[in-house]
Short mmCIF file of C-alpha atoms in Angstrom, two decimals:
data_model
loop_
_atom_site.label_atom_id
_atom_site.label_comp_id
_atom_site.label_asym_id
_atom_site.label_seq_id
_atom_site.Cartn_x
_atom_site.Cartn_y
_atom_site.Cartn_z
CA MET A 36 -13.43 39.64 13.14
CA SER A 37 -11.35 36.49 13.38
CA SER A 38 -11.84 34.60 10.21
CA VAL A 39 -10.36 33.70 6.85
CA LYS A 40 -12.22 34.47 3.65
CA VAL A 41 -11.92 31.87 0.92
CA HIS A 42 -11.82 33.72 -2.41
CA ASN A 43 -11.03 30.54 -4.28
CA GLY A 44 -11.17 27.04 -2.83
CA GLY A 45 -8.51 25.58 -5.12
CA LEU A 46 -8.85 22.04 -6.42
CA SER A 47 -9.52 20.21 -3.18
CA THR A 48 -8.70 22.08 0.01
CA THR A 49 -9.99 20.63 3.27
CA VAL A 50 -9.77 21.34 6.98
CA GLN A 51 -7.71 18.59 8.62
CA ASP A 52 -6.07 17.80 11.93
CA LEU A 53 -4.14 14.74 13.08
CA GLY A 54 -7.20 12.58 12.50
CA ARG A 55 -10.29 11.02 13.99
CA THR A 56 -8.55 8.06 15.54
CA GLY A 57 -9.94 5.17 17.55
CA LEU A 58 -13.06 4.46 15.50
CA TYR A 59 -11.58 2.34 12.72
CA ALA A 60 -13.15 -0.82 14.09
CA ILE A 61 -16.63 0.56 13.46
CA GLY A 62 -15.76 1.60 9.92
CA MET A 63 -14.67 5.19 10.49
CA PRO A 64 -11.30 5.98 8.88
CA PRO A 65 -9.16 8.59 10.64
CA SER A 66 -8.98 11.11 7.79
CA GLY A 67 -6.55 13.82 8.97
CA ALA A 68 -3.51 15.26 7.22
CA MET A 69 -2.15 12.95 4.50
CA ASP A 70 1.40 14.17 5.24
CA GLN A 71 1.40 14.31 9.02
CA TYR A 72 4.99 15.51 9.32
CA SER A 73 4.48 18.61 7.17
CA PHE A 74 1.19 19.24 8.95
CA ARG A 75 2.77 19.11 12.43
CA VAL A 76 5.62 21.38 11.36
CA ALA A 77 3.12 23.93 10.00
CA ASN A 78 1.31 24.09 13.33
CA LEU A 79 4.56 24.29 15.31
CA LEU A 80 5.73 27.20 13.15
CA VAL A 81 2.68 29.27 14.08
CA GLY A 82 2.72 28.39 17.78
CA ASN A 83 -0.29 26.05 17.64
CA GLU A 84 -0.74 22.69 19.27
CA GLU A 85 0.32 20.09 16.69
CA SER A 86 -3.25 18.82 16.74
CA ALA A 87 -4.83 22.17 15.77
CA ALA A 88 -6.91 22.22 12.60
CA ALA A 89 -5.20 23.61 9.49
CA LEU A 90 -5.75 23.49 5.74
CA GLU A 91 -4.60 20.79 3.35
CA ALA A 92 -4.57 21.83 -0.32
CA THR A 93 -4.14 19.47 -3.27
CA TYR A 94 -2.20 20.45 -6.41
CA ILE A 95 -3.99 23.80 -6.87
CA GLY A 96 -3.98 25.85 -3.68
CA PRO A 97 -6.71 28.17 -2.43
CA THR A 98 -6.79 31.98 -2.40
CA LEU A 99 -7.34 33.21 1.14
CA GLU A 100 -7.82 36.66 2.65
CA PHE A 101 -6.99 37.27 6.28
CA THR A 102 -9.08 39.59 8.45
CA ASP A 103 -6.78 40.21 11.41
CA GLU A 104 -3.17 39.83 12.52
CA ARG A 105 -2.06 36.22 12.48
CA VAL A 106 1.03 34.15 11.87
CA ILE A 107 0.81 31.63 9.06
CA ALA A 108 3.11 28.91 7.76
CA VAL A 109 3.07 27.04 4.46
CA THR A 110 4.70 23.59 4.46
CA GLY A 111 4.45 20.39 2.42
CA GLY A 112 4.29 20.55 -1.37
CA ASP A 113 5.77 23.72 -2.86
CA ALA A 114 3.03 25.46 -4.83
CA ALA A 115 4.64 28.88 -5.23
CA ALA A 116 2.76 30.59 -2.40
CA THR A 117 2.55 34.38 -2.51
CA LEU A 118 1.26 36.96 -0.05
CA ASN A 119 -0.01 40.05 -1.90
CA ASP A 120 2.06 38.85 -4.88
CA GLU A 121 5.29 38.52 -2.87
CA THR A 122 6.89 35.11 -2.48
CA VAL A 123 6.13 33.37 0.81
CA PRO A 124 9.07 31.34 2.13
CA MET A 125 8.11 27.72 2.82
CA TRP A 126 8.62 26.13 6.26
CA THR A 127 8.74 29.57 7.86
CA SER A 128 6.41 31.59 10.10
CA VAL A 129 5.04 34.59 8.24
CA PRO A 130 3.06 37.41 9.88
CA VAL A 131 -0.11 38.51 8.08
CA LYS A 132 -2.56 41.35 8.70
CA ALA A 133 -6.12 42.20 7.74
CA GLY A 134 -6.54 42.39 3.97
CA ASP A 135 -3.49 40.27 3.12
CA VAL A 136 -4.18 37.71 0.40
CA LEU A 137 -2.42 34.35 0.19
CA SER A 138 -2.42 32.71 -3.25
CA PHE A 139 -0.73 29.79 -4.93
CA GLY A 140 0.79 29.13 -8.34
CA MET A 141 1.74 25.95 -10.11
CA ILE A 142 2.90 23.16 -7.84
CA ALA A 143 6.62 22.49 -8.20
CA THR A 144 7.28 19.69 -5.74
CA GLY A 145 4.99 17.37 -3.78
CA ALA A 146 1.21 17.30 -4.07
CA ARG A 147 -0.22 18.83 -0.90
CA PRO A 148 0.67 22.19 0.59
CA TYR A 149 -0.38 22.78 4.22
CA ILE A 150 -1.44 26.15 5.53
CA ALA A 151 -1.46 26.61 9.30
CA ILE A 152 -2.82 29.79 10.86
CA SER A 153 -2.10 30.79 14.46
CA GLY A 154 -5.16 30.02 16.54
CA GLY A 155 -6.16 27.18 14.22
CA VAL A 156 -9.25 26.79 12.07
CA ASP A 157 -12.22 26.78 14.43
CA VAL A 158 -14.69 24.36 12.88
CA PRO A 159 -16.78 22.20 15.25
CA GLU A 160 -15.27 18.95 16.44
CA TYR A 161 -17.05 15.81 15.32
CA LEU A 162 -16.22 12.58 17.16
CA GLY A 163 -13.18 14.24 18.66
CA SER A 164 -11.67 15.66 15.47
CA ARG A 165 -11.99 18.59 13.07
CA SER A 166 -10.82 16.55 10.08
CA THR A 167 -12.97 16.51 6.96
CA TYR A 168 -14.16 13.16 5.65
CA THR A 169 -15.64 14.23 2.34
CA LEU A 170 -16.79 10.78 1.21
CA ILE A 171 -19.73 10.87 3.61
CA GLY A 172 -19.64 14.61 4.28
CA LEU A 173 -18.70 14.92 7.92
CA GLY A 174 -16.25 16.97 9.95
CA GLY A 175 -14.22 19.95 8.78
CA HIS A 176 -16.08 22.82 7.15
CA GLU A 177 -19.56 21.44 6.41
CA GLY A 178 -18.08 18.05 5.61
CA ARG A 179 -16.72 19.16 2.25
CA LYS A 180 -13.82 20.76 0.44
CA LEU A 181 -13.65 24.55 0.57
CA ALA A 182 -15.64 26.53 -1.98
CA ASP A 183 -15.36 30.10 -3.22
CA GLY A 184 -16.97 32.47 -0.74
CA ASP A 185 -16.58 30.28 2.35
CA VAL A 186 -15.64 32.01 5.60
CA LEU A 187 -13.68 30.02 8.18
CA ALA A 188 -13.67 31.05 11.83
CA LEU A 189 -10.30 31.06 13.59
CA GLY A 190 -9.45 30.23 17.19
CA GLU A 191 -7.68 32.53 19.58
CA ALA A 192 -4.00 32.83 18.70
CA GLY A 193 -1.39 32.08 21.34
CA ALA A 194 2.22 33.21 21.30
CA ALA A 195 3.85 32.21 18.02
CA PRO A 196 7.59 31.86 17.52
CA SER A 197 8.51 35.08 15.73
CA ASN A 198 10.24 34.55 12.38
CA GLY A 199 10.67 30.86 13.13
CA ALA A 200 12.04 28.79 10.30
CA LEU A 201 12.55 25.06 10.08
CA PRO A 202 16.26 24.13 9.90
CA ALA A 203 16.90 23.10 6.28
CA ASP A 204 18.01 19.58 7.19
CA LEU A 205 14.61 18.90 8.76
CA ALA A 206 12.61 19.86 5.65
CA PRO A 207 11.56 16.77 3.68
CA GLN A 208 12.45 16.36 0.01
CA PHE A 209 9.69 15.15 -2.28
CA GLY A 210 10.80 13.08 -5.26
CA THR A 211 8.85 11.80 -8.24
CA ASP A 212 10.39 8.31 -8.04
CA VAL A 213 10.02 7.12 -4.46
CA GLU A 214 10.66 4.01 -2.39
CA VAL A 215 8.23 3.05 0.35
CA ARG A 216 8.76 0.32 2.91
CA ALA A 217 6.05 -2.30 3.35
CA VAL A 218 5.45 -5.33 5.54
CA VAL A 219 4.32 -8.23 3.34
CA GLY A 220 1.46 -10.25 4.72
CA LEU A 221 -2.23 -10.68 5.49
CA CYS A 222 -3.29 -12.28 2.19
CA SER A 223 0.07 -12.45 0.40
CA TYR A 224 -0.38 -16.26 0.43
CA ARG A 225 -2.79 -15.75 -2.47
CA LEU A 226 0.04 -14.61 -4.76
CA THR A 227 2.40 -16.96 -6.54
CA GLU A 228 6.04 -16.65 -5.48
CA GLU A 229 6.85 -14.97 -8.81
CA ALA A 230 3.95 -12.54 -8.36
CA LEU A 231 5.16 -11.45 -4.92
CA ALA A 232 8.68 -10.94 -6.29
CA SER A 233 7.19 -9.02 -9.20
CA PHE A 234 5.19 -6.81 -6.82
CA LEU A 235 8.42 -5.86 -5.04
CA ASN A 236 10.43 -5.36 -8.24
CA THR A 237 7.92 -3.44 -10.34
CA PRO A 238 8.18 0.33 -10.66
CA TRP A 239 4.48 1.16 -10.09
CA ARG A 240 3.06 4.31 -11.63
CA ILE A 241 0.45 6.34 -9.76
CA THR A 242 -2.73 6.68 -11.84
CA LYS A 243 -5.16 9.61 -11.92
CA ASP A 244 -7.24 7.72 -9.35
CA ALA A 245 -5.12 8.79 -6.42
CA ASP A 246 -6.87 10.69 -3.66
CA ARG A 247 -7.30 10.77 0.10
CA VAL A 248 -9.03 7.37 0.08
CA GLY A 249 -6.27 5.58 -1.74
CA TYR A 250 -3.68 5.63 -4.50
CA ARG A 251 -4.30 3.32 -7.43
CA LEU A 252 -1.15 2.09 -9.18
CA ARG A 253 -0.41 0.46 -12.51
CA GLY A 254 2.63 -1.25 -13.99
CA GLY A 255 2.36 -5.01 -13.79
CA THR A 256 0.10 -8.02 -13.39
CA LEU A 257 0.19 -10.28 -10.36
CA ASP A 258 -0.87 -13.92 -10.65
CA PHE A 259 -2.80 -15.72 -7.95
CA VAL A 260 -2.36 -19.26 -6.71
CA GLU A 261 -5.12 -21.64 -7.90
CA ARG A 262 -7.62 -22.39 -5.18
CA GLU A 263 -11.08 -23.62 -4.41
CA GLN A 264 -13.34 -20.64 -3.65
CA PRO A 265 -13.76 -20.54 0.13
CA PHE A 266 -17.19 -20.09 1.70
CA GLY A 267 -17.80 -16.35 2.11
CA ALA A 268 -15.33 -15.19 -0.52
CA GLY A 269 -16.22 -13.81 -3.93
CA SER A 270 -15.50 -15.83 -7.05
CA ASP A 271 -12.73 -13.60 -8.40
CA PRO A 272 -9.21 -14.88 -7.60
CA ALA A 273 -8.62 -11.45 -5.99
CA ASN A 274 -11.45 -12.06 -3.49
CA VAL A 275 -10.95 -13.40 0.01
CA VAL A 276 -13.28 -13.69 2.99
CA ASP A 277 -13.80 -10.13 4.25
CA LEU A 278 -11.14 -8.68 6.50
CA GLY A 279 -10.25 -5.32 8.02
CA TYR A 280 -7.93 -3.35 5.75
CA PRO A 281 -5.15 -1.71 7.79
CA LEU A 282 -4.23 1.89 6.96
CA GLY A 283 -1.52 1.74 4.33
CA SER A 284 -2.55 -1.72 3.18
CA VAL A 285 -2.13 -2.65 -0.45
CA GLN A 286 -5.01 -4.51 -2.10
CA VAL A 287 -4.88 -5.88 -5.63
CA PRO A 288 -8.31 -6.10 -7.22
CA GLY A 289 -7.93 -7.94 -10.52
CA GLY A 290 -4.23 -8.46 -9.80
CA ASP A 291 -3.14 -5.56 -11.97
CA GLU A 292 -4.05 -2.38 -10.12
CA PRO A 293 -2.73 -2.27 -6.56
CA ILE A 294 -4.50 0.27 -4.35
CA VAL A 295 -2.75 1.72 -1.30
CA LEU A 296 -5.33 2.77 1.30
CA LEU A 297 -4.67 6.09 3.02
CA GLY A 298 -6.33 8.51 5.48
CA ASP A 299 -9.90 8.23 4.18
CA ALA A 300 -9.48 4.47 3.72
CA VAL A 301 -12.19 1.95 3.12
CA THR A 302 -11.86 0.07 6.41
CA GLY A 303 -12.64 -3.45 5.29
CA GLY A 304 -13.78 -5.72 2.50
CA GLY A 305 -13.00 -8.80 0.50
CA TYR A 306 -10.05 -7.87 -1.70
CA VAL A 307 -6.79 -9.69 -1.32
CA THR A 308 -4.47 -7.46 0.74
CA ILE A 309 -0.84 -8.36 0.17
CA ALA A 310 1.23 -5.87 2.15
CA THR A 311 1.01 -2.81 4.38
CA VAL A 312 3.02 0.37 3.92
CA ILE A 313 4.73 1.18 7.22
CA SER A 314 3.26 4.12 9.14
CA ALA A 315 6.48 6.16 8.84
CA ASP A 316 6.22 6.04 5.03
CA ARG A 317 2.53 6.88 4.61
CA ASP A 318 3.43 10.58 4.46
CA ILE A 319 5.28 9.84 1.20
CA PHE A 320 1.95 9.12 -0.49
CA GLY A 321 0.58 12.41 0.86
CA GLN A 322 3.10 14.20 -1.33
CA ALA A 323 3.10 11.79 -4.30
CA ARG A 324 1.34 12.77 -7.51
CA SER A 325 -0.43 11.00 -10.30
CA GLY A 326 2.33 10.02 -12.73
CA ASP A 327 4.99 9.50 -10.04
CA VAL A 328 6.68 6.12 -9.66
CA VAL A 329 6.59 4.03 -6.47
CA HIS A 330 8.80 1.08 -5.52
CA PHE A 331 7.92 -1.15 -2.56
CA ARG A 332 10.71 -2.51 -0.37
CA GLU A 333 9.91 -5.34 1.99
CA VAL A 334 10.77 -4.81 5.66
CA GLY A 335 9.97 -6.66 8.88
CA ILE A 336 8.01 -5.35 11.84
CA GLU A 337 11.22 -4.47 13.75
CA GLU A 338 12.45 -2.24 10.94
CA ALA A 339 8.98 -0.66 10.68
CA LEU A 340 9.00 0.15 14.40
CA ASP A 341 12.55 1.51 14.17
CA ALA A 342 11.43 3.77 11.33
CA ARG A 343 8.55 5.03 13.46
CA ARG A 344 10.93 5.79 16.35
CA GLU A 345 13.29 7.53 13.93
CA GLN A 346 10.40 9.67 12.72
CA GLN A 347 9.54 10.53 16.34
CA ARG A 348 13.14 11.60 16.98
CA ARG A 349 13.00 13.79 13.88
CA LEU A 350 9.84 15.44 15.18
CA ASP A 351 11.48 15.94 18.58
CA ARG A 352 14.27 17.82 16.81
CA VAL A 353 11.67 20.00 15.07
CA ARG A 354 9.95 20.73 18.39
CA GLU A 355 13.27 21.66 19.94
CA ALA A 356 14.29 23.86 17.03
CA LEU A 357 10.99 25.74 17.00
CA SER A 358 10.32 26.07 20.73
CA MET B 288 2.98 32.50 -29.05
CA ALA B 289 1.67 31.31 -25.74
CA ASN B 290 1.60 27.88 -24.21
CA ILE B 291 -1.27 26.35 -22.31
CA ASP B 292 0.28 24.26 -19.53
CA SER B 293 -1.53 21.81 -17.29
CA PRO B 294 -1.67 22.94 -13.64
CA LEU B 295 -2.47 19.34 -12.67
CA PRO B 296 -1.32 15.81 -13.25
CA GLY B 297 -4.02 13.57 -14.68
CA VAL B 298 -5.69 12.64 -17.94
CA PHE B 299 -6.44 15.18 -20.68
CA TYR B 300 -9.73 15.21 -22.59
CA ARG B 301 -10.55 17.26 -25.68
CA ARG B 302 -14.34 16.86 -25.25
CA PRO B 303 -16.74 17.81 -22.43
CA ALA B 304 -18.31 14.34 -22.69
CA PRO B 305 -17.65 11.27 -24.88
CA ASP B 306 -20.66 12.02 -27.11
CA LYS B 307 -19.97 15.76 -27.42
CA ASP B 308 -17.87 17.69 -29.92
CA GLU B 309 -14.32 18.75 -29.12
CA TYR B 310 -14.06 22.06 -27.30
CA VAL B 311 -11.61 23.41 -29.87
CA ARG B 312 -9.94 22.12 -33.01
CA GLU B 313 -6.45 22.96 -34.21
CA GLY B 314 -6.65 26.16 -36.27
CA ASP B 315 -9.70 27.51 -34.37
CA SER B 316 -9.48 30.94 -32.80
CA VAL B 317 -9.90 31.08 -29.03
CA GLU B 318 -10.53 33.82 -26.50
CA GLU B 319 -8.51 34.15 -23.32
CA GLY B 320 -10.24 32.12 -20.60
CA GLN B 321 -12.03 29.85 -23.07
CA THR B 322 -12.11 26.18 -22.09
CA ILE B 323 -9.99 24.04 -24.40
CA GLY B 324 -10.16 20.72 -22.54
CA LEU B 325 -10.50 18.92 -19.23
CA ILE B 326 -7.96 17.40 -16.86
CA GLU B 327 -9.24 14.50 -14.77
CA VAL B 328 -7.61 13.67 -11.45
CA MET B 329 -9.06 12.37 -8.16
CA LYS B 330 -12.44 11.77 -9.84
CA SER B 331 -12.83 15.46 -10.59
CA PHE B 332 -12.63 17.29 -13.89
CA THR B 333 -10.91 20.66 -14.09
CA GLU B 334 -11.36 22.90 -17.12
CA LEU B 335 -8.15 23.85 -18.90
CA LYS B 336 -8.44 27.39 -20.20
CA ALA B 337 -6.71 29.41 -22.89
CA THR B 338 -4.06 31.66 -21.35
CA ALA B 339 -4.37 34.23 -24.16
CA SER B 340 -6.52 35.02 -27.17
CA GLY B 341 -5.31 33.79 -30.56
CA THR B 342 -5.31 30.76 -32.79
CA LEU B 343 -4.92 27.31 -31.33
CA LYS B 344 -1.97 26.16 -33.40
CA GLU B 345 -1.38 22.69 -32.05
CA PHE B 346 -2.27 20.22 -29.31
CA LEU B 347 0.85 18.54 -27.90
CA VAL B 348 -1.11 16.02 -25.83
CA ASP B 349 -3.52 13.47 -27.30
CA ASN B 350 -7.06 13.03 -26.12
CA GLU B 351 -7.19 10.70 -23.07
CA ALA B 352 -3.40 10.81 -22.64
CA GLU B 353 -1.71 11.37 -19.28
CA VAL B 354 -0.28 14.78 -18.49
CA SER B 355 2.04 15.92 -15.74
CA VAL B 356 2.11 19.21 -13.86
CA GLY B 357 3.49 22.01 -16.02
CA GLN B 358 3.38 19.98 -19.22
CA THR B 359 2.43 22.03 -22.29
CA VAL B 360 -0.90 20.80 -23.63
CA ALA B 361 -1.45 23.24 -26.46
CA VAL B 362 0.30 26.06 -28.27
CA LEU B 363 -1.40 29.33 -29.22
CA GLU B 364 -0.26 31.88 -31.78
#
């Protein structure tokens, strides 16, 4: 039998892959791993395609029992993983056999551990992806987070690198006070000059309302420029005529609670959207917790593209090291 | 003496609902596994349970205050 038994689902563990891309224009966010780098490394460590489906846990990991010989890897946030009560090294391929139980303790760094299993999690594809989009209940395992007693089918395992481990310099460090780069724009014209400067200088604290849809922040108040309400926009100064919200975009309803939209993003609406976190830095939010502090640093498009290329080169080094 | 630490970041609540009584008051005796409060994060509420049986000596976190991972919420004796 090729499956994984879920003894305990943890707080919010979902099946994810690289995402359901290409449908944003019709209102379908990509979902997919919130920390794509850690996710890709996990798959590479077990000999999977980087796009294979794996598990994303949040804060409290699941308890899983394996039913055959597999190779697993735990990456991302460090939640004290154990296999039959023995410590599981992170960022390393670990062989498991039938009856082995993987559990997690209290999370020490980051927010989301990833668990890849050789062969991948074999849930049906929906619109080209196995990612779970829980908000409307599609994809993944029955469109929801894992629950106690679930059984997940696994795909056929290929050849995994034996005892592969990620070189230490390629493992990301997750801090609790982080800087993310953002391109200012879209509706930033709605902010006063002081408010824009304040946005960039404020240490923003992540609130409890921080999930796969978006991270809500608190720490300052941003003032809007006086205006005459345009046709089609709501009456609140934070309303504009509806627009598409890019992934990573920062909207400021009310002016005092910026929301950074992430993998399960709302794809459009009428809130003023003042900046967009660059794609290379979205992973940072995947490992940021409620209570952590975020600083935004303004960059231009060229720097954003350089950062994306740099991230690609880093992944190339991982592929080389683990092949 | 045993501590009850939060396994989650979020907001701590002493009551199951705003119009309900507190789960436990300081000085009450509790059984291991008994719910002593809730932690809210990502729109979900997770029960915080006593790690041992004994007397709940003191809450170190106020109702509706933020907690971080590993922070001690209450002390048992």
